[in-house]
mmCIF file of C-alpha atoms in Angstrom:
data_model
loop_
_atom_site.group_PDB
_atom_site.id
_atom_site.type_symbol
_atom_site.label_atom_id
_atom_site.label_comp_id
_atom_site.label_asym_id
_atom_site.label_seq_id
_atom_site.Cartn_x
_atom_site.Cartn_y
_atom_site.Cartn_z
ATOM 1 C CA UNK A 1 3.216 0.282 -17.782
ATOM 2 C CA UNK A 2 5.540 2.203 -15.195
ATOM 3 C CA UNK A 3 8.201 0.781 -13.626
ATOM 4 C CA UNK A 4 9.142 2.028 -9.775
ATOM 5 C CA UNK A 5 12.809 1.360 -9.316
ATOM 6 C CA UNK A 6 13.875 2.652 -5.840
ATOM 7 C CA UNK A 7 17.640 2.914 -3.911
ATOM 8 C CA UNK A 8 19.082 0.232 -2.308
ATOM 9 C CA UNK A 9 18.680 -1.063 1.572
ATOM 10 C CA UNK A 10 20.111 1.509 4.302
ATOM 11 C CA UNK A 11 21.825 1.288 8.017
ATOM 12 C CA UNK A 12 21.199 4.046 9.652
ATOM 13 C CA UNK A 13 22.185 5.400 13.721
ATOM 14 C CA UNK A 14 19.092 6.443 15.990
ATOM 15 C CA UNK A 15 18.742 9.998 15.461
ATOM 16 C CA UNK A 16 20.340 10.453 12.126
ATOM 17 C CA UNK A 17 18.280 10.501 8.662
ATOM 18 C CA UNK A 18 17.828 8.215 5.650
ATOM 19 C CA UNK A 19 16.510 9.450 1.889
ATOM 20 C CA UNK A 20 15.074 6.921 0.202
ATOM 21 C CA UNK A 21 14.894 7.353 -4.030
ATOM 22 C CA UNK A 22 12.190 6.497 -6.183
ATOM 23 C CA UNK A 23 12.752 6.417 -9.706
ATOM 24 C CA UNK A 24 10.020 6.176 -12.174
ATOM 25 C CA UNK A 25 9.914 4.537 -16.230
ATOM 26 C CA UNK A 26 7.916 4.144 -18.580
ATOM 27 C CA UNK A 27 4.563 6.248 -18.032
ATOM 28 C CA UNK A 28 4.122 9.683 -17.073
ATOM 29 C CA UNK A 29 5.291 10.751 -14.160
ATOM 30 C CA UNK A 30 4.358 14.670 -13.243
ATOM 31 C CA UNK A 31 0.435 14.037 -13.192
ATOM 32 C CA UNK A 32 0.225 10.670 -10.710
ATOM 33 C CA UNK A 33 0.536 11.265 -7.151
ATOM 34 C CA UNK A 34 3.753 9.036 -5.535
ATOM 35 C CA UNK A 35 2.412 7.825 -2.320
ATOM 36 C CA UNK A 36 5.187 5.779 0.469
ATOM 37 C CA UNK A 37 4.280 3.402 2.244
ATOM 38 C CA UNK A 38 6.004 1.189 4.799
ATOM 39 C CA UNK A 39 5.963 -2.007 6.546
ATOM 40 C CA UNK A 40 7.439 -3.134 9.789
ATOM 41 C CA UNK A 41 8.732 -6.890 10.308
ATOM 42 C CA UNK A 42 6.248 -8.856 10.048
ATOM 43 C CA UNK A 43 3.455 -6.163 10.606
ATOM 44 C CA UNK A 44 0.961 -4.582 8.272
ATOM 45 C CA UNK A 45 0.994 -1.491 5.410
ATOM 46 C CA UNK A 46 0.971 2.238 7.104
ATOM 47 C CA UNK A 47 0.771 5.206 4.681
ATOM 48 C CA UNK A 48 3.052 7.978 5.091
ATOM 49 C CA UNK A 49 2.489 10.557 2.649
ATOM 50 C CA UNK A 50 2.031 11.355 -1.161
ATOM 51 C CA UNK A 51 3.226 14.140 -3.650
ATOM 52 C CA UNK A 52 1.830 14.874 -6.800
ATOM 53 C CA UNK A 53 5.154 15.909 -8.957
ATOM 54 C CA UNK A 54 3.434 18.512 -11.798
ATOM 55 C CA UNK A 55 2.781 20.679 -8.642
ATOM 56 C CA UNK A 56 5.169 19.766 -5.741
ATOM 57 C CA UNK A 57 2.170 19.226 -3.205
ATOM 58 C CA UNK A 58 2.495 16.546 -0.258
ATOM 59 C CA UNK A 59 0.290 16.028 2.492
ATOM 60 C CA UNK A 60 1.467 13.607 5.269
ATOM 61 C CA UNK A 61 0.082 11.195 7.608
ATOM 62 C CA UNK A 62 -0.571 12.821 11.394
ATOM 63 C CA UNK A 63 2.075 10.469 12.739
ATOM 64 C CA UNK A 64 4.459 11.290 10.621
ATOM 65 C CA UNK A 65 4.052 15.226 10.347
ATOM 66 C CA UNK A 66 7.359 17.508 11.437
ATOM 67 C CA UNK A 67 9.880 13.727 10.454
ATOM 68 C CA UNK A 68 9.032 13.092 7.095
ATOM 69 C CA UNK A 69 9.345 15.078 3.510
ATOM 70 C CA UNK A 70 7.936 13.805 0.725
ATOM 71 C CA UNK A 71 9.727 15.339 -3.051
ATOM 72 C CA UNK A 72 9.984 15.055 -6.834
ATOM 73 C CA UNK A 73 12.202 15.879 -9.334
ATOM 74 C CA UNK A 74 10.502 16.029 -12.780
ATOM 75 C CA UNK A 75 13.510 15.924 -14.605
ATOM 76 C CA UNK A 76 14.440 12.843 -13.172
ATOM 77 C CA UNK A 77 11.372 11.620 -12.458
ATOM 78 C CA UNK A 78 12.142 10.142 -9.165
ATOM 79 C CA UNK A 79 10.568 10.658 -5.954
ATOM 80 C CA UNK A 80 12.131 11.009 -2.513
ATOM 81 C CA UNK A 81 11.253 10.069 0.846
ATOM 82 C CA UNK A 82 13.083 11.678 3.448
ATOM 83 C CA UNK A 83 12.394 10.809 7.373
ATOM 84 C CA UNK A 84 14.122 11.996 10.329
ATOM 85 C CA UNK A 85 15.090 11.478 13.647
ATOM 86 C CA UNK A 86 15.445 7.794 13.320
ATOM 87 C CA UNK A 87 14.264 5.345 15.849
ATOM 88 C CA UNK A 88 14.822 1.613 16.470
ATOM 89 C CA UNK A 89 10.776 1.426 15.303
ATOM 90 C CA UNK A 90 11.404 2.977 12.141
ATOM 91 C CA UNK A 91 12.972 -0.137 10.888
ATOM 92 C CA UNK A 92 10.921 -1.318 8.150
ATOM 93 C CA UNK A 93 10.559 -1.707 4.548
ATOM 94 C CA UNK A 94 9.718 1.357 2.780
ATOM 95 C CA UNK A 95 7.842 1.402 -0.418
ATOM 96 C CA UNK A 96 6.420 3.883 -3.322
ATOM 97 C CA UNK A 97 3.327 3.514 -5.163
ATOM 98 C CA UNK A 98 1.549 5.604 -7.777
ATOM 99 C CA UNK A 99 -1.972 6.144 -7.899
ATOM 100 C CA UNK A 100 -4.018 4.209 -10.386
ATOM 101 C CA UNK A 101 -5.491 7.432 -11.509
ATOM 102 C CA UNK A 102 -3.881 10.588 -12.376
ATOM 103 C CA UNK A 103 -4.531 14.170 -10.230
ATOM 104 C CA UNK A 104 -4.628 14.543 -6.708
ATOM 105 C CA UNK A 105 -8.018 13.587 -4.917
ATOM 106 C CA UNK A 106 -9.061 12.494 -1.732
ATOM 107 C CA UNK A 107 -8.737 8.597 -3.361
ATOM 108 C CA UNK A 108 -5.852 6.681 -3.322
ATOM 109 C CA UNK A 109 -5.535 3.650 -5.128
ATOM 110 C CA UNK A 110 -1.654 2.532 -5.409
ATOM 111 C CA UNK A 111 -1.559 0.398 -9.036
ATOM 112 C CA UNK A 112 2.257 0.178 -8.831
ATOM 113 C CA UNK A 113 4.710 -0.001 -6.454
ATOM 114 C CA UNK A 114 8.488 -0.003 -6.044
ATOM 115 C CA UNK A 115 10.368 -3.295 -5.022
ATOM 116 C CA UNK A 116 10.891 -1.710 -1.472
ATOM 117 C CA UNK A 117 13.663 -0.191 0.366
ATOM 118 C CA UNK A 118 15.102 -2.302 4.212
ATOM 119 C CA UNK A 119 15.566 0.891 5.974
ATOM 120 C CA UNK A 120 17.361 -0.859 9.427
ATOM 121 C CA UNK A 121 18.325 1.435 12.314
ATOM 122 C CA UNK A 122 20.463 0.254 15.035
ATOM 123 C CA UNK A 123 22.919 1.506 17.042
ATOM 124 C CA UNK B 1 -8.717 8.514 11.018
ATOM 125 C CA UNK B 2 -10.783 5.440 9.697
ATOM 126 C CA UNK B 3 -10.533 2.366 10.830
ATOM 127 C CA UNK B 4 -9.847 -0.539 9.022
ATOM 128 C CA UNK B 5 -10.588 -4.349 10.513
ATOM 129 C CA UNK B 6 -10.073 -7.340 8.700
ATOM 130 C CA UNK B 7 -10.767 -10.966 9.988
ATOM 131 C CA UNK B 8 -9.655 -13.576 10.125
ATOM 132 C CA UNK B 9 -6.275 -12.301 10.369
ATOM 133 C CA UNK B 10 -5.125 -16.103 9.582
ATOM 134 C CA UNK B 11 -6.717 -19.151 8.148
ATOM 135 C CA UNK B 12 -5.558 -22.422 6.643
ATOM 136 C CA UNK B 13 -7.185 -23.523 3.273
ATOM 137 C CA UNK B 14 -6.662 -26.294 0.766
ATOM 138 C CA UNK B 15 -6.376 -25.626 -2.795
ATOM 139 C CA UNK B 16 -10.183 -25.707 -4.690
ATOM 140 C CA UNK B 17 -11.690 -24.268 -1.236
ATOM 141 C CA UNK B 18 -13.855 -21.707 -1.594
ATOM 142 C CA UNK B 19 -12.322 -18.290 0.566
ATOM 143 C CA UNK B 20 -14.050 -15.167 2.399
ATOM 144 C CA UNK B 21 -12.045 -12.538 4.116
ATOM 145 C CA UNK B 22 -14.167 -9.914 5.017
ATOM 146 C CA UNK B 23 -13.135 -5.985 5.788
ATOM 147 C CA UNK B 24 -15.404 -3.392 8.338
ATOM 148 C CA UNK B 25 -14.439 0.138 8.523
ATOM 149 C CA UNK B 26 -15.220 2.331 11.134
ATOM 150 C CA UNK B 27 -17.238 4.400 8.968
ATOM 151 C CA UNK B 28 -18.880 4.444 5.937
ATOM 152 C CA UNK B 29 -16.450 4.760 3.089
ATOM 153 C CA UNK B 30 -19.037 4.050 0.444
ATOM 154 C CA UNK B 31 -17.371 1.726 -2.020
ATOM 155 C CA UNK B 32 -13.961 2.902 -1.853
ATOM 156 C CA UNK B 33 -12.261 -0.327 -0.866
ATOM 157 C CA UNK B 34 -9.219 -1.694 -2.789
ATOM 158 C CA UNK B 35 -7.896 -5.035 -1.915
ATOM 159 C CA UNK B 36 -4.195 -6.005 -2.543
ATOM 160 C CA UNK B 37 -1.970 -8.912 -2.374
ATOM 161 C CA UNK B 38 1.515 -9.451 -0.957
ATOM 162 C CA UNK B 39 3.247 -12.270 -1.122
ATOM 163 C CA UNK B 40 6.534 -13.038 1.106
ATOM 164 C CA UNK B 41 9.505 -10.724 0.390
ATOM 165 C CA UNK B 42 7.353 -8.842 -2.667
ATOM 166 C CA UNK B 43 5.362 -5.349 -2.573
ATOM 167 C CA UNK B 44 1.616 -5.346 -2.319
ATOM 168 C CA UNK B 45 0.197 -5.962 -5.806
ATOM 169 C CA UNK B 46 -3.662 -4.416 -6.590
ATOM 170 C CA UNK B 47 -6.139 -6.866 -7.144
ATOM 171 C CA UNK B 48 -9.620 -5.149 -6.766
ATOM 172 C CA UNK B 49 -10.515 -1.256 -6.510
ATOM 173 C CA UNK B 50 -13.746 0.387 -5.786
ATOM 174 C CA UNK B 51 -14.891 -2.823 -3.948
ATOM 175 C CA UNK B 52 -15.374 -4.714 -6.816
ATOM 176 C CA UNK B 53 -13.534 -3.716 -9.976
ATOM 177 C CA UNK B 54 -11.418 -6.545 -10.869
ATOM 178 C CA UNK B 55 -7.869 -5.129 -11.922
ATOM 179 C CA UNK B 56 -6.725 -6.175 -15.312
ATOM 180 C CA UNK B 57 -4.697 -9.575 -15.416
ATOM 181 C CA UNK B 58 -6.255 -10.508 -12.169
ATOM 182 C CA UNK B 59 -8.062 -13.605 -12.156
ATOM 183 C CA UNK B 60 -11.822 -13.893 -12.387
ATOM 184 C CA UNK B 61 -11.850 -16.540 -9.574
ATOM 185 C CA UNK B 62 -10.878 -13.094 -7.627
ATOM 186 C CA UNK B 63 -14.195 -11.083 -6.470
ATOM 187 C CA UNK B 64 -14.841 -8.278 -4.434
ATOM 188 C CA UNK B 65 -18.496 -6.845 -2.617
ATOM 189 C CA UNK B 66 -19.564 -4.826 -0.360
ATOM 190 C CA UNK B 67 -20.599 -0.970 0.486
ATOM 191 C CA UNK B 68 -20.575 1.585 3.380
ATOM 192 C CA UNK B 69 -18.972 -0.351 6.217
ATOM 193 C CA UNK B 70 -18.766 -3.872 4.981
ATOM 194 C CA UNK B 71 -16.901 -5.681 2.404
ATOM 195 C CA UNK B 72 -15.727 -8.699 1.184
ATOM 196 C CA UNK B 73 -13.100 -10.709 -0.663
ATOM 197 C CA UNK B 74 -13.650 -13.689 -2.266
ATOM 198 C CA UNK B 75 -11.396 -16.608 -4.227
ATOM 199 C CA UNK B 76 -13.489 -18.829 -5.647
ATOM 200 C CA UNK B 77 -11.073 -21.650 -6.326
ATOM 201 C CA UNK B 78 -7.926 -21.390 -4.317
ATOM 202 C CA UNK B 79 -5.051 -22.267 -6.288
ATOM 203 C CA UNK B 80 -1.429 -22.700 -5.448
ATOM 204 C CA UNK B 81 -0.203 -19.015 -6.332
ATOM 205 C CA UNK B 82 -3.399 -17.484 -4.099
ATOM 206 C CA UNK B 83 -1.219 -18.164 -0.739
ATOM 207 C CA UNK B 84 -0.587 -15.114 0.291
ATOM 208 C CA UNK B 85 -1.450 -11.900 2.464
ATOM 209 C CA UNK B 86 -4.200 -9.890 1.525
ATOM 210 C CA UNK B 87 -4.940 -6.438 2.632
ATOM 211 C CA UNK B 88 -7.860 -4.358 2.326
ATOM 212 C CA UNK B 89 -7.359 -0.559 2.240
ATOM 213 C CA UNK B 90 -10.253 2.499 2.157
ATOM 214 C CA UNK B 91 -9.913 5.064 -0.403
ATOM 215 C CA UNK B 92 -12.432 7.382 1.078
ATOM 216 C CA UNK B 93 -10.509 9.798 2.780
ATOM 217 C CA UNK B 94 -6.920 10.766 3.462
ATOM 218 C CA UNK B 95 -5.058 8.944 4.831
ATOM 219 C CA UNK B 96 -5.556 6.062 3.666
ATOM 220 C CA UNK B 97 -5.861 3.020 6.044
ATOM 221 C CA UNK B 98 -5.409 -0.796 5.593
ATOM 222 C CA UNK B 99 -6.780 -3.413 7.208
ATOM 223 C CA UNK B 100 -4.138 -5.506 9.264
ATOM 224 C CA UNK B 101 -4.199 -7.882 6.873
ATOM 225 C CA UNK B 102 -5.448 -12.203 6.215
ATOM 226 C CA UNK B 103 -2.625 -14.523 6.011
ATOM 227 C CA UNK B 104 -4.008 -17.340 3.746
ATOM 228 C CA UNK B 105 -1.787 -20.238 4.410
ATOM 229 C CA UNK B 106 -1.923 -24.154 2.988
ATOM 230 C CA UNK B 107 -3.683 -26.415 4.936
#
């Protein structure tokens, strides 16, 4: 069963950047796409983007294209998140989730997540 | 990008009550509906894929139904653990969309 351990809650300024780590244990990590997801207080789930590691391929949500890169490291196994530009509405907890399945299709099924990242942003 | 709509959004139940929470997209997404739960300060946790394959360790008082536009979710027996958020997301197309979520709350 994999495990999704990711870094600990960040402060960030408007306009500056946070990287967010996702580290992954016990399963395979190259052939399962990484998706991130976040939530806003008290608001619903919103899908950023995903990355299958064995080939280094992300695709992004619209909203999110041009402020967000999505990576892997396979020798780590850990995912990153990277978004830029940071507003007061990107405040919100950030998660990772891999796919149920492995390969990269068109379905997305997340059958583990991470524990979630408080990204906060305030000047 | 597909629209997900759950109702209700919110609803107070007691625990044994029987529970619908029902999910339209703005499409047809065939069966590719997952439902998850969240509970407070916890990530979402998988309960049903392909709008009704029950995820193992999931309780069989936990159902799913439902093609092309409409699903639903059903508890058959709330218990205590069952209050919670639950979203529905489609797995048609990317991106992926979720619902906006049920709140199931104790009466």
């Amino acid at each position: 069963q994999v495990q999704l351990v990711q870094s600990g809650a960040e402060v960030k300024k408007p306009g500056s950047s946070v990287k967010v780590s996702c580290k992954a244990s016990g399963g395979t990590f190259s052939s399962y796409t990484i998706s991130w997801v976040r939530q806003a207080p008290g608001q619903g789930l919103e899908w950023m983007g995903r990355i299958i590691p064995i080939f280094g391929t992300a695709d992004y949500a619209q909203q999110f294209q041009g402020r967000v890169t999505i990576t892997a490291d396979e020798s780590t196994s850990t995912a990153y998140m990277e978004l830029s530009n940071l507003g007061s509405e990107d405040t919100a907890v950030y998660y990772c989730a891999r796919d149920l399945v492995s390969g990269m299709t068109t379905v997305v099924t997340l059958g583990s997540w991470g524990q979630g990242t408080l990204v906060s942003v305030s000047s | 990008d597909i629209q997900m709509t759950q109702s209700p959004s919110s609803l107070s139940a007691s625990v044994g009550d029987r529970l619908t929470i029902t999910c339209r997209a703005s499409q047809s997404i065939r069966s590719n509906l997952n439902w998850y739960q969240q509970k407070p300060g916890k990530a979402p946790n998988l309960l049903i894929s392909v709008a009704s394959s029950l995820q193992s360790g999931v309780p069989s008082r936990f159902s799913g139904s439902g093609s092309g536009t409409d699903f639903t979710l059903t508890i058959s027996s709330l218990q205590p653990e069952d209050f919670a958020t639950y979203y529905c997301q489609q797995s048609y197309t990317i991106p992926p969309t979720f619902g906006g979520g049920t709140k199931v709350e104790i009466k």
